[in-house]
Short mmCIF file of C-alpha atoms in Angstrom, two decimals:
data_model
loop_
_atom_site.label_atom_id
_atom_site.label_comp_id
_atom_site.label_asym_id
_atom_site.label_seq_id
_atom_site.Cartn_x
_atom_site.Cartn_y
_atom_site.Cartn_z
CA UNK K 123 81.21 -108.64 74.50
CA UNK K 124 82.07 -106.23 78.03
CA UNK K 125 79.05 -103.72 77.91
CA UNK K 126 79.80 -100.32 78.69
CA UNK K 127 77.85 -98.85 81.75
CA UNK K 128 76.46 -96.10 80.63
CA UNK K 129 74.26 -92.97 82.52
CA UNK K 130 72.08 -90.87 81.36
CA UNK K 131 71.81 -86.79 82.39
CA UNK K 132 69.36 -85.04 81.07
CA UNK K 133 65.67 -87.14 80.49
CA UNK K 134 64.24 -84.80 77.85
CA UNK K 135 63.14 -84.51 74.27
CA UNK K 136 66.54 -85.90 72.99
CA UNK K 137 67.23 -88.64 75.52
CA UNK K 138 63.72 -90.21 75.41
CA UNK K 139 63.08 -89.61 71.34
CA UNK K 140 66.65 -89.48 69.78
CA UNK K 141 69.04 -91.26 72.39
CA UNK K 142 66.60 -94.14 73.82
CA UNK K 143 65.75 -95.88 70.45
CA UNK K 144 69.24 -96.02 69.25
CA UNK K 145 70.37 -97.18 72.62
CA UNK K 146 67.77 -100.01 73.03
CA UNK K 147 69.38 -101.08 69.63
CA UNK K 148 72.64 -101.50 71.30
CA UNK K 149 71.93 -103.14 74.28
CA UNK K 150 74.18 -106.61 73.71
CA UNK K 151 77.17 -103.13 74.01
CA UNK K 152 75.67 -100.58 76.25
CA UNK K 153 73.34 -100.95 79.28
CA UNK K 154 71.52 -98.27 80.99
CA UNK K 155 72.44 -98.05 84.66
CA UNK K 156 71.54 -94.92 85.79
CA UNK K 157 69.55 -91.88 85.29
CA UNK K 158 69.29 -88.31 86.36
CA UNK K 159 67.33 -85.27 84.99
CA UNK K 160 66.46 -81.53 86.69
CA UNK K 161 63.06 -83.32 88.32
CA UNK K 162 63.01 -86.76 89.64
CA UNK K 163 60.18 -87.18 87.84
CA UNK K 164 61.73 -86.61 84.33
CA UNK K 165 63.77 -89.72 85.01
CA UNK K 166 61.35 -91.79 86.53
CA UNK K 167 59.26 -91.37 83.24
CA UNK K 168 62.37 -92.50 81.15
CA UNK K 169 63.24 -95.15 83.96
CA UNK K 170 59.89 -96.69 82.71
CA UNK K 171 61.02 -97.21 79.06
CA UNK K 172 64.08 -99.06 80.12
CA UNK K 173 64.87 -102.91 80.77
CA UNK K 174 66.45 -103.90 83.48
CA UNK K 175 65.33 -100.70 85.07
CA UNK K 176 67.55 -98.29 85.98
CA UNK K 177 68.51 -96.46 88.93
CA UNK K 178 67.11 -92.85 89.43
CA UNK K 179 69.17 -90.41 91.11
CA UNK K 180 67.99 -86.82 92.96
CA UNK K 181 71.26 -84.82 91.38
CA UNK K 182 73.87 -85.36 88.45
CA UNK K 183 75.86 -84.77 91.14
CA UNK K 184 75.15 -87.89 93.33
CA UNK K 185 74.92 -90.30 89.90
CA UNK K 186 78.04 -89.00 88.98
CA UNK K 187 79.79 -89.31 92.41
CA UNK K 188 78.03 -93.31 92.77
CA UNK K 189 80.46 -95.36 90.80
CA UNK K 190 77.73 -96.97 89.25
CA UNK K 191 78.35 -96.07 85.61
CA UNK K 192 81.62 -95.70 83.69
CA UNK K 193 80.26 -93.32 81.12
CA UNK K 194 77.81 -90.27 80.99
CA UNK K 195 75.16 -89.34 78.11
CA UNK K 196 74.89 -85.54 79.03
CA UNK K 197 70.96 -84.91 76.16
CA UNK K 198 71.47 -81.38 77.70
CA UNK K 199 71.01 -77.54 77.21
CA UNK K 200 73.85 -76.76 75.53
CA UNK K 201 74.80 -73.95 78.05
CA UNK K 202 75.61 -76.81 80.23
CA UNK K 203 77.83 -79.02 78.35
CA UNK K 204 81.05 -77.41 79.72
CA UNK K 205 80.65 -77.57 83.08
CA UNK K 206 78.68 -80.60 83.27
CA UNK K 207 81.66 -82.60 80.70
CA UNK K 208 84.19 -81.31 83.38
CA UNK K 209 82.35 -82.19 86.04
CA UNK K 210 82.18 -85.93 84.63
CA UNK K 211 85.80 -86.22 83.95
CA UNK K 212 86.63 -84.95 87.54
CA UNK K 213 84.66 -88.55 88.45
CA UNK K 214 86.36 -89.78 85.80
CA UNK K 215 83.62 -91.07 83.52
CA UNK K 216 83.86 -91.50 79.34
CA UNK K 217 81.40 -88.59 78.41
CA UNK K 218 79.14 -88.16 75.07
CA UNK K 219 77.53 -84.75 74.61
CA UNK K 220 75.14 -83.97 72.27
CA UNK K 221 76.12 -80.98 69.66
CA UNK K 222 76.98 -78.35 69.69
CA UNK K 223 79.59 -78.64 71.80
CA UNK K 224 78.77 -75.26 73.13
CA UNK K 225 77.15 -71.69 73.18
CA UNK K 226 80.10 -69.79 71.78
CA UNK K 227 83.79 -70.47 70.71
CA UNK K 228 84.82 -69.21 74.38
CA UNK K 229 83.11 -72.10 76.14
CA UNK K 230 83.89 -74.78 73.11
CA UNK K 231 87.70 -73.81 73.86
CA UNK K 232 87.25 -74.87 77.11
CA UNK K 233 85.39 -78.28 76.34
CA UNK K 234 88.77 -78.63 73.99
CA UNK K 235 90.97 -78.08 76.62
CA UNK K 236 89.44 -80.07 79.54
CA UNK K 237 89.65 -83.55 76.72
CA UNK K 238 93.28 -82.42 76.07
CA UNK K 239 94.03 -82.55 79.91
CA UNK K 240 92.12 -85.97 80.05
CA UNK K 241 92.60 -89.51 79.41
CA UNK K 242 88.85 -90.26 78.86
CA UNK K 243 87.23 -90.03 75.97
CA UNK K 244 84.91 -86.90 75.13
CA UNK K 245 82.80 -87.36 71.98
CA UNK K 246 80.13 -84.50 71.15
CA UNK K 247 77.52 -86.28 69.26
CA UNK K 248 76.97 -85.22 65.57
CA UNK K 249 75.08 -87.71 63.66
CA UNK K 250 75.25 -85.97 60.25
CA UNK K 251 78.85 -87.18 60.57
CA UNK K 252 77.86 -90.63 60.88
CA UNK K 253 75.18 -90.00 57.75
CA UNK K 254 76.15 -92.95 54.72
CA UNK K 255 75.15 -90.34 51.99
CA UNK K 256 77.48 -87.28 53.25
CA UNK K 257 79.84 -90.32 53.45
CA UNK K 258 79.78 -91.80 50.04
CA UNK K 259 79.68 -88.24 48.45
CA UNK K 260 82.52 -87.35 50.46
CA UNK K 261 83.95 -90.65 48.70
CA UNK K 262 83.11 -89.93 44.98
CA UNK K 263 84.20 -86.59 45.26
CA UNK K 264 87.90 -87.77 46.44
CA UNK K 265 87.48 -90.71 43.92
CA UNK K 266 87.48 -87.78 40.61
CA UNK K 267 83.60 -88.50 40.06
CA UNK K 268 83.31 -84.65 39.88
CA UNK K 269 86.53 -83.36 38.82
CA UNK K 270 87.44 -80.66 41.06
CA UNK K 271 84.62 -79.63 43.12
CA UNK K 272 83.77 -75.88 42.30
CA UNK K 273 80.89 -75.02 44.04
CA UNK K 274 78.29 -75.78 46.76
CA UNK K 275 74.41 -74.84 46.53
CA UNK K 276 72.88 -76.31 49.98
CA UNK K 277 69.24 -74.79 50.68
CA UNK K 278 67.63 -75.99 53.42
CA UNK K 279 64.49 -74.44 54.88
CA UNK K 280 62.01 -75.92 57.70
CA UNK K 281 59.30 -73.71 59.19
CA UNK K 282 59.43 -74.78 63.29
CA UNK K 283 56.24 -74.00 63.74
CA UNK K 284 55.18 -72.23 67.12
CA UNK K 285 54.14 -75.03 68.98
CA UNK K 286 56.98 -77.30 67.82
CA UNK K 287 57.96 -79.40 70.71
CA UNK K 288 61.84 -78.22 70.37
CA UNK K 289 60.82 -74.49 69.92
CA UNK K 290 58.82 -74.82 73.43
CA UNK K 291 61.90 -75.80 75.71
CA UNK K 292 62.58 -73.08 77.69
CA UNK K 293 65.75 -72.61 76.58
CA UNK K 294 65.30 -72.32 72.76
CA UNK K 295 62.77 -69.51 73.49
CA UNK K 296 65.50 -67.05 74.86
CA UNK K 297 68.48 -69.16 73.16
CA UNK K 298 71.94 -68.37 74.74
CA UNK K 299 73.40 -70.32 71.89
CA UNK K 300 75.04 -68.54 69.34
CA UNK K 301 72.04 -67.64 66.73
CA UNK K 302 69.63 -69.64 68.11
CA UNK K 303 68.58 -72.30 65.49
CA UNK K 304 70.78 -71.30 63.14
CA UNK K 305 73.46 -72.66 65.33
CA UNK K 306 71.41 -75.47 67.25
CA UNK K 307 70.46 -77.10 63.81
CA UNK K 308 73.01 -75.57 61.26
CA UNK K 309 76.17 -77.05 62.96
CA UNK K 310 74.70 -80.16 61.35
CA UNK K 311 74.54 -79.12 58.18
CA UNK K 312 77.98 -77.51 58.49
CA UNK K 313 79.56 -81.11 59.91
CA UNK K 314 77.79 -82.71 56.65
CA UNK K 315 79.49 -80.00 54.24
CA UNK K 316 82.96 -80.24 55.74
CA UNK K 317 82.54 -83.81 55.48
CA UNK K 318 82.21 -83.54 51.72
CA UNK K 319 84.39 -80.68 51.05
CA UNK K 320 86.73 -80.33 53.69
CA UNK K 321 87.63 -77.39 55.75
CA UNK K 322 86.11 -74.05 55.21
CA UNK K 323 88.17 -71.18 55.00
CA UNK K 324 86.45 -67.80 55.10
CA UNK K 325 82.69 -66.68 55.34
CA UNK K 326 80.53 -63.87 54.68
CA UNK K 327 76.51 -63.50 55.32
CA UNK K 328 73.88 -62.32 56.30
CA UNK K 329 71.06 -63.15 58.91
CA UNK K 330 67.30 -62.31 59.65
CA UNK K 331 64.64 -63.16 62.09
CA UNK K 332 61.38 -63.63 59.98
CA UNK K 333 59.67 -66.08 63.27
CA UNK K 334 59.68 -63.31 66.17
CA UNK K 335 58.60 -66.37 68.15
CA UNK K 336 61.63 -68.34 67.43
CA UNK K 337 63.95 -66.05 70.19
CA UNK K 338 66.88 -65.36 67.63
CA UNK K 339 67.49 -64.96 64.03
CA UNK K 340 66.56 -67.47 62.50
CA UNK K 341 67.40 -66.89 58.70
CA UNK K 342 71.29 -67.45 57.21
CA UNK K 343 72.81 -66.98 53.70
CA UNK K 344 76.48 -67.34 53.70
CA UNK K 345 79.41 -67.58 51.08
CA UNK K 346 81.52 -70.16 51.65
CA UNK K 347 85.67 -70.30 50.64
CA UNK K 348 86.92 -73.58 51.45
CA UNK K 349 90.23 -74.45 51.90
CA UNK K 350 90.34 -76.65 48.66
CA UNK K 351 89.45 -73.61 46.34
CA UNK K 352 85.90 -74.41 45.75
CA UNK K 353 83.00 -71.57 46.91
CA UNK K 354 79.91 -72.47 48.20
CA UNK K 355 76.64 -70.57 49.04
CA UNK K 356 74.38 -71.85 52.10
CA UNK K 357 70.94 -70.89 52.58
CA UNK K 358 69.00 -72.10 56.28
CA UNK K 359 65.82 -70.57 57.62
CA UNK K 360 63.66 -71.82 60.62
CA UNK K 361 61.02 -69.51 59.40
CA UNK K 362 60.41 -70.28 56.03
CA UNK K 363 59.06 -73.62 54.18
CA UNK K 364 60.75 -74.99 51.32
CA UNK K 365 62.73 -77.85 51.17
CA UNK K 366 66.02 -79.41 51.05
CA UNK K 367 68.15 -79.14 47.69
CA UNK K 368 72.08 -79.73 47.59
CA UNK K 369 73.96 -79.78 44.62
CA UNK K 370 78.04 -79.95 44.10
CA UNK K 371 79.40 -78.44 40.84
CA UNK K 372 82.90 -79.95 39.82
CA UNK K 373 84.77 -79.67 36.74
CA UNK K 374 84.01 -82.78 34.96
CA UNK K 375 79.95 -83.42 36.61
CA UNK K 376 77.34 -82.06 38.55
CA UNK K 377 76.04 -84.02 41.80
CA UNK K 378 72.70 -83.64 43.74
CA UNK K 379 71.87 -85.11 46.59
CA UNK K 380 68.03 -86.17 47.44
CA UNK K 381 67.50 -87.71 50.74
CA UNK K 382 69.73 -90.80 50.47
CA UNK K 383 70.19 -90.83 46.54
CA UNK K 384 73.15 -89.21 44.65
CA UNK K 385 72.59 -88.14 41.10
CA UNK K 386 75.65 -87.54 39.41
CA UNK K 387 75.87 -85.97 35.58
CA UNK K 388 78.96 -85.88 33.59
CA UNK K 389 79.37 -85.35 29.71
CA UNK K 390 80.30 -89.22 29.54
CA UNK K 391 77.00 -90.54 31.66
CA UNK K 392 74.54 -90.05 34.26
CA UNK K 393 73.90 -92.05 37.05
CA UNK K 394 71.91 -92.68 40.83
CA UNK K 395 73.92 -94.16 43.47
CA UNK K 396 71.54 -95.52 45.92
CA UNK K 397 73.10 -95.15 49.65
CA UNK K 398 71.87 -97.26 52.44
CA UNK K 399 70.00 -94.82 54.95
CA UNK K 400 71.02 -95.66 58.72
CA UNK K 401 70.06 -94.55 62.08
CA UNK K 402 72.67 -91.68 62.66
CA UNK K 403 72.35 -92.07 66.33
CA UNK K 404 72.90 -95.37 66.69
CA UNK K 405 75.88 -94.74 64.77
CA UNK K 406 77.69 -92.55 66.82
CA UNK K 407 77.13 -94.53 70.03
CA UNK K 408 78.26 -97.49 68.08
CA UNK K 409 81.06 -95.26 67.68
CA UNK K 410 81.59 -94.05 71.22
CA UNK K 411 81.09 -97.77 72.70
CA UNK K 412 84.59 -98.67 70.21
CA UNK K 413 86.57 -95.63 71.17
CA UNK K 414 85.72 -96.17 74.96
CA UNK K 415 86.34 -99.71 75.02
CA UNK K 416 88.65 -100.66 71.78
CA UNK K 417 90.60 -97.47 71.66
CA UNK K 418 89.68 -96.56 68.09
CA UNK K 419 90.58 -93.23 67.39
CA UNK K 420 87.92 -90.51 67.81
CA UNK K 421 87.79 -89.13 64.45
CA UNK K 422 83.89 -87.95 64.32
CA UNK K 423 83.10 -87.27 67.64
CA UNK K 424 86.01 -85.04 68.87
CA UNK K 425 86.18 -81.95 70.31
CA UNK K 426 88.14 -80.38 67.45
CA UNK K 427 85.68 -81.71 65.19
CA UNK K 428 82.81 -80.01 66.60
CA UNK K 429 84.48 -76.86 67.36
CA UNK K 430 85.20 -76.09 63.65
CA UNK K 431 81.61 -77.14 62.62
CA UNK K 432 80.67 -73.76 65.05
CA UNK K 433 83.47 -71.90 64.35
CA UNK K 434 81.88 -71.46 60.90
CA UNK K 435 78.09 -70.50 62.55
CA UNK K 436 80.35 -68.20 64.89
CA UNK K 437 82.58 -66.47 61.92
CA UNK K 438 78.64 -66.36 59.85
CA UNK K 439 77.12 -64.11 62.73
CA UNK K 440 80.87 -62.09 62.93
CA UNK K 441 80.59 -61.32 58.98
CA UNK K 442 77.01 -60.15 59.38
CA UNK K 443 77.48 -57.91 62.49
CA UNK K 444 80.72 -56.07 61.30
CA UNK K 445 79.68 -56.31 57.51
CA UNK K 446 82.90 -58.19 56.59
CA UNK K 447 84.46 -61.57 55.09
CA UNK K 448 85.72 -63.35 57.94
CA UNK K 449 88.59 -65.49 58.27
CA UNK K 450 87.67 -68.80 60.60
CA UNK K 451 90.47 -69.27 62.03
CA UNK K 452 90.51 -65.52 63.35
CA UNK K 453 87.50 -66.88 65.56
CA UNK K 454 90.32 -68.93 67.59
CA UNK K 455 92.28 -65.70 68.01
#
């Protein structure tokens, strides 16, 4: 099997905890050849955790320009995504990006537009896309297990507490990003929904900041209207501990998810579907390795994909600040 040469930019948090394991996992597809960070000495760290070692650069820049790698793993502040994706297709390198794909609609546009003028592949990581439960639910749904879906309850809450290693990057304190956490994490949660449900149509809601430390507000409840008919309400804080509950109302049954069980009630039975649990991140650079080198067709790491998933976090903090439902397409406009 022809391994893919991959590079790494960006030797924090996410490439060394998230990135590294999964990659290690895949290393009969994808070998590590080259690394690059904002200090030298961020990527002679990760250099260490890496077999055959790979080769440290001063400057994105430089790795990019070297010819050493064929694609680019950009684990970076998502301010930087758009100039750093064009800047790897300009040396024309595969690129992977982690989510979301940017700070606002305005600079996801242009990530859309530079892998429309580009025959290499650009895949924005989401790993709630690549998530077996969301998957199979997704499945039952479309299978009648439900009836019609009506309506979505998804509360999730998860106090980051001050000295949480993700709240303490620099850039999370004063976010740029669109809502802070509620865009940083939520465009997860928003993937996993439209994976189920499909398309969302219109939003209203309402945000807080309870967590002055936490740089943004970091508190959502939104109505959803989805394109299929069925409503939804979504609850997120980053301030507040509670839990995780989602349940799907249809027609003929009720289904709840719990971690990676599915409990579905209808008036004939209940049952628990049991769903394999996988590592999502292995999954999408599984994923990335057979689009790059295969051809398969990006369908869960494309830059239309991840642009809806914050079009809806976008339209959320629109409906809040002019007190109005809010169309998502009118965020293209």
């Amino acid at each position: 099997m022809e391994k893919l040469r991959l590079a790494i930019i960006g030797c924090g948090i996410a490439a060394r905890e998230l990135h590294l394991p999964a990659l290690k996992r895949l290393r009969d597809r994808i070998e590590i050849v080259a690394l690059a960070s904002r200090t030298r000495e961020k990527a002679e760290q990760l250099s260490l955790m890496i077999e055959p070692k790979p080769r440290v650069f001063d400057s994105a820049d430089e790795l990019m320009a070297s010819g050493v790698a064929e694609a680019v793993d950009l684990a970076l502040p998502t301010i930087l995504n758009p100039d750093f994706i064009e800047k790897a297709l300009k040396y024309n390198l595969h690129v992977i990006a982690e989510k979301p794909i940017a700070i606002d609609m305005k600079n996801a546009k242009k990530v859309l537009n530079l892998e429309n003028n580009s025959d290499k592949t650009v895949y924005i990581a989401e790993n709630y896309r690549h998530i077996p439960v969301f998957q199979k639910a997704a499945r039952i749904i479309n299978d009648g297990g439900i009836g019609k879906p009506a309506f979505l309850v998804w509360k999730s809450t998860k106090l980051m507490d001050k000295e949480d290693k993700y709240v303490q990057t620099s850039w999370r304190k004063k976010p740029l990003h669109i809502a802070g956490f509620i865009s940083d994490a939520g465009v997860h949660h928003i993937a996993a929904t439209r994976t189920m449900l499909g398309d969302i149509e219109e939003v209203s809601a309402y945000l807080k900041r309870v967590r002055n430390y936490l740089g943004a507000e970091d508190t959502i409840t939104m109505n959803l209207l989805f394109e299929n008919g069925a409503i939804g309400n979504y609850i997120a804080s980053y301030g507040l501990e509670f839990g995780n509950e989602i349940s799907i109302i249809g027609t003929e049954g009720n289904m709840y998810i719990e971690g990676n069980i599915i409990k579905i009630f209808t008036a004939r039975d209940q049952k628990t579907v049991e769903v394999q649990d996988n590592d999502g991140f292995l999954e999408e650079f599984s994923d990335f390795y057979n689009v790059v080198k295969f051809g398969k067709e990006n369908l869960l790491g494309s830059s239309a994909q991840a642009l809806k998933d914050l079009m809806v976090i976008e339209a959320a903090v629109k409906s809040f600040k002019e007190r109005k439902h809010v169309k998502i397409t009118s965020i293209l406009e």
